[in-house]
PDB file of C-alpha atoms in Angstrom:
ATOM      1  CA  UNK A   8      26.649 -18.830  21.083  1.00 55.00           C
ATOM      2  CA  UNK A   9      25.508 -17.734  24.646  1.00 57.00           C
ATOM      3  CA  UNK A  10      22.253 -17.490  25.721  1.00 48.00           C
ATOM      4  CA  UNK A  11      22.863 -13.493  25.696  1.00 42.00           C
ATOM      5  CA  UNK A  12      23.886 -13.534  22.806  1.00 42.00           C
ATOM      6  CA  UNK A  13      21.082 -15.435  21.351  1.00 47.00           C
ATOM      7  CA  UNK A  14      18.728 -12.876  23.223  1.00 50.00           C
ATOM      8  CA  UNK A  15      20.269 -10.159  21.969  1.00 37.00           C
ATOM      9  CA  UNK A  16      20.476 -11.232  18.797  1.00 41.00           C
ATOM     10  CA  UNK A  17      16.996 -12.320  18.323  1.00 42.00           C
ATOM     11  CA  UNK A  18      15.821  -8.724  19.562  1.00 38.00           C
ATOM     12  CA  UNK A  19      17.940  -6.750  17.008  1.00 40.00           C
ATOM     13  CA  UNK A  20      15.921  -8.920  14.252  1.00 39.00           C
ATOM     14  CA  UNK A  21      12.952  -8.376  16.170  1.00 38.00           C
ATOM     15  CA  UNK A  22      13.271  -4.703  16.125  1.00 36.00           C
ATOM     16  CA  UNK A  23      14.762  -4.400  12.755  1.00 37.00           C
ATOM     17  CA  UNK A  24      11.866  -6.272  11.217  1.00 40.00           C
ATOM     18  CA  UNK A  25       9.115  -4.092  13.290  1.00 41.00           C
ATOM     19  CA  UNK A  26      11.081  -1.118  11.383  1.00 40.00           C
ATOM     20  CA  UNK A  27      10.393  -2.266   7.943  1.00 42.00           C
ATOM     21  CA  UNK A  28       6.847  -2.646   8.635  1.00 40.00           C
ATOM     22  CA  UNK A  29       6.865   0.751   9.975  1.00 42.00           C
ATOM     23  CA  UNK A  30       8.329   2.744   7.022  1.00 43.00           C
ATOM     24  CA  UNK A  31       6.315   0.247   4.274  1.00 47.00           C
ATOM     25  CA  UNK A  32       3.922   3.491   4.732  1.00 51.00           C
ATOM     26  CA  UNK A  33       3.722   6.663   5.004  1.00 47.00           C
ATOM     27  CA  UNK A  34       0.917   8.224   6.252  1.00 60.00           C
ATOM     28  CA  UNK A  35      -2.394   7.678   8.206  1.00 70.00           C
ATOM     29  CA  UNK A  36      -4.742   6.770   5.298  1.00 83.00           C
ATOM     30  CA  UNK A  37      -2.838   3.376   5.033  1.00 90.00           C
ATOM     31  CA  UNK A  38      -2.622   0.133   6.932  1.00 91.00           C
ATOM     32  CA  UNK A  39       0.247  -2.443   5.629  1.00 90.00           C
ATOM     33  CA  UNK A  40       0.961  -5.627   6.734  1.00 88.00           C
ATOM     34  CA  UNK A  41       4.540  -7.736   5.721  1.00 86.00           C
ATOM     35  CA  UNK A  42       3.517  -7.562   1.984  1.00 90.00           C
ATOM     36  CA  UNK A  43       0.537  -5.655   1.217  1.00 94.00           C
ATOM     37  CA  UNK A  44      -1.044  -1.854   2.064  1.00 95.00           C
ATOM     38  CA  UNK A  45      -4.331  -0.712   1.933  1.00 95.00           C
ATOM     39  CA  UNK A  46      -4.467   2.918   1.205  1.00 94.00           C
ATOM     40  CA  UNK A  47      -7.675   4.944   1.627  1.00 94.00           C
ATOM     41  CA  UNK A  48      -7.991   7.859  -0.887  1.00 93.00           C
ATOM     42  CA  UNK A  49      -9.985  11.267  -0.125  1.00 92.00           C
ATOM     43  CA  UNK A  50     -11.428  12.339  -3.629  1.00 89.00           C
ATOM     44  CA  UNK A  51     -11.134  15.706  -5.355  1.00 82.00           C
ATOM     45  CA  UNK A  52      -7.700  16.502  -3.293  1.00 83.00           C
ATOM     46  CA  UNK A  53      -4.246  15.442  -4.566  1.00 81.00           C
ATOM     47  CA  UNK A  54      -4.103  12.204  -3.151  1.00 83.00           C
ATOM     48  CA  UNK A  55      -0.800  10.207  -3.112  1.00 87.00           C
ATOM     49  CA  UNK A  56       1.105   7.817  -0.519  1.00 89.00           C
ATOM     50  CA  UNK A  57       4.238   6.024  -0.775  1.00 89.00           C
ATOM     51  CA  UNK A  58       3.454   2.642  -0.066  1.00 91.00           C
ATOM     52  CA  UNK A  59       6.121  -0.592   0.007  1.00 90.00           C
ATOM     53  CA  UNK A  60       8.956   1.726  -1.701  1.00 90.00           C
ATOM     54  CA  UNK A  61       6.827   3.458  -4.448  1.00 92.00           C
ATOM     55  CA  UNK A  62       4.518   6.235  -4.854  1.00 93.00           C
ATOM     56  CA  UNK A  63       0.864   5.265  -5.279  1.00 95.00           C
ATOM     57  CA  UNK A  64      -1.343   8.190  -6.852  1.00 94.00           C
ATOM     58  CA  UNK A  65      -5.185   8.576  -7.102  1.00 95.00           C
ATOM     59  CA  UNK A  66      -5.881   9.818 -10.595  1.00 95.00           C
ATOM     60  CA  UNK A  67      -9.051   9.708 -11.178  1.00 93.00           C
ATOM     61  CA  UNK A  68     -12.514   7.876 -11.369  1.00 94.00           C
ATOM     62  CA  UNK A  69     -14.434   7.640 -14.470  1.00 93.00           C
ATOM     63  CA  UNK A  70     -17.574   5.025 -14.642  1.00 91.00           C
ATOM     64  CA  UNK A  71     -16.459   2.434 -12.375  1.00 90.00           C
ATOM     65  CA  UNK A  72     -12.955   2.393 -13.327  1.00 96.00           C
ATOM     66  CA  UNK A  73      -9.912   3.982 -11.098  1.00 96.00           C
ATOM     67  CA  UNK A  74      -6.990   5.330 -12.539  1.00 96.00           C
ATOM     68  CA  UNK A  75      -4.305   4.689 -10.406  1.00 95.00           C
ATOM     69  CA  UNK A  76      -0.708   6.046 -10.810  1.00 95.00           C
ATOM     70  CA  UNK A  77       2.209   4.110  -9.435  1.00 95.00           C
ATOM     71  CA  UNK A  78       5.788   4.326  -9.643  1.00 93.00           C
ATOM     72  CA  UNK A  79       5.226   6.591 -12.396  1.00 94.00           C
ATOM     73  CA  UNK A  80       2.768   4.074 -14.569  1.00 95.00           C
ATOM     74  CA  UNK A  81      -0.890   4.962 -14.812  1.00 96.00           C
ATOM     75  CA  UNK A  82      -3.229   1.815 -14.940  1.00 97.00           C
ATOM     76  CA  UNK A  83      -6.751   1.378 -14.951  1.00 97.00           C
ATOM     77  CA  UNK A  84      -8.550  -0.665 -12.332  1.00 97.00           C
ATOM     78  CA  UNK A  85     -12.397  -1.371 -12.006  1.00 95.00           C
ATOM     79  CA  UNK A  86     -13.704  -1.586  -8.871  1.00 92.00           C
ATOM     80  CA  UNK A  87     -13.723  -5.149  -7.222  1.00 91.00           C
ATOM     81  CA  UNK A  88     -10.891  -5.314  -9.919  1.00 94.00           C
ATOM     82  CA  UNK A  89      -7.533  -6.365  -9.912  1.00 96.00           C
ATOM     83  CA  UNK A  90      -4.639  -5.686 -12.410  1.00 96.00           C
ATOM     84  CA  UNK A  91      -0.735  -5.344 -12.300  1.00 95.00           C
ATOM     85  CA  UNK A  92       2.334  -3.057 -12.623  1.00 94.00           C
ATOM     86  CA  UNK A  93       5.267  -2.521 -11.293  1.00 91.00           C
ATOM     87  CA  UNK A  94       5.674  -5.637  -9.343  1.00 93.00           C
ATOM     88  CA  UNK A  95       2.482  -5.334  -7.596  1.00 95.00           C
ATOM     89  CA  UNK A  96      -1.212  -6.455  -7.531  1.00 96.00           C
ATOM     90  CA  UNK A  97      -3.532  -3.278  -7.271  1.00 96.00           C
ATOM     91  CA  UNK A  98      -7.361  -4.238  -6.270  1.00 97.00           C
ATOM     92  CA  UNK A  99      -9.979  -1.667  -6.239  1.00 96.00           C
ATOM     93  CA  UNK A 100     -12.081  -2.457  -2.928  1.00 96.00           C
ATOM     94  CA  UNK A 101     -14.340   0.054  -2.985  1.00 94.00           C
ATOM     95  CA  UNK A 102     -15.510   3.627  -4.008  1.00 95.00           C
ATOM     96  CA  UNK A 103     -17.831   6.093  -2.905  1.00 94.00           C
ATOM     97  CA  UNK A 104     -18.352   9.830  -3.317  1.00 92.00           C
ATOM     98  CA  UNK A 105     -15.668  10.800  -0.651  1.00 94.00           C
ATOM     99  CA  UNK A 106     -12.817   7.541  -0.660  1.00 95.00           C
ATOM    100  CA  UNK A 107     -11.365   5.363  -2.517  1.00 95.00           C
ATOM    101  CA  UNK A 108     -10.113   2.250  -1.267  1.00 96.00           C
ATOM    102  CA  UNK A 109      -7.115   0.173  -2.986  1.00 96.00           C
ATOM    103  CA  UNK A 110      -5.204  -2.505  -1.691  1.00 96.00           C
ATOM    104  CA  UNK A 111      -1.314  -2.607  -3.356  1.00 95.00           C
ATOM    105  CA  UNK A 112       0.117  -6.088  -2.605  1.00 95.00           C
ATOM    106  CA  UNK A 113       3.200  -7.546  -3.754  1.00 93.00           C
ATOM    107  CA  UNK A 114       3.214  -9.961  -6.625  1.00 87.00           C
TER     108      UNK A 114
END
């Protein structure tokens, strides 16, 4: 293999792997790294993103506890709290009167 070649090659890798990163999200509320997203929710507006290849939808918040729906299962998270579904680890970080924060993470 030529130097060119090599060059060449190593830059189509390059630039393919800078594309996955790029479509793991979808929208400004999140920031994703190779294997995980953190998506930052506005409450009381339908909030959804499409994070890693699935849809991740705020539900609701009821007394500490989010309801998160993704990839079409609903689970319920407390915040600081971790649980899983659908392949994924989903981790409440934090809640206030205006966000939601959860972090979706590969398992």
């Amino acid at each position: 293999m030529t130097t060119l070649t090599r060059r060449l090659a190593t830059v189509a890798a390059a630039l393919v792997i800078g594309m996955g990163a790029l479509t793991a999200c979808s929208s400004d509320n999140v920031e994703c790294s190779t294997n995980a997203c953190t998506v930052t929710f506005d409450r009381g507006v339908e909030a959804e993103s499409s994070v890693l290849g699935v849809d991740v939808k705020l539900v609701g918040v009821e007394n500490g506890v989010v309801k998160i729906d993704i990839g079409g299962t609903t689970v319920s998270v407390p915040v600081d709290g971790t649980t899983q579904a659908e392949g994924f680890d989903i981790t409440v970080q934090k809640v206030t009167d205006s966000q939601v924060v959860v972090r979706v993470q590969t398992s």
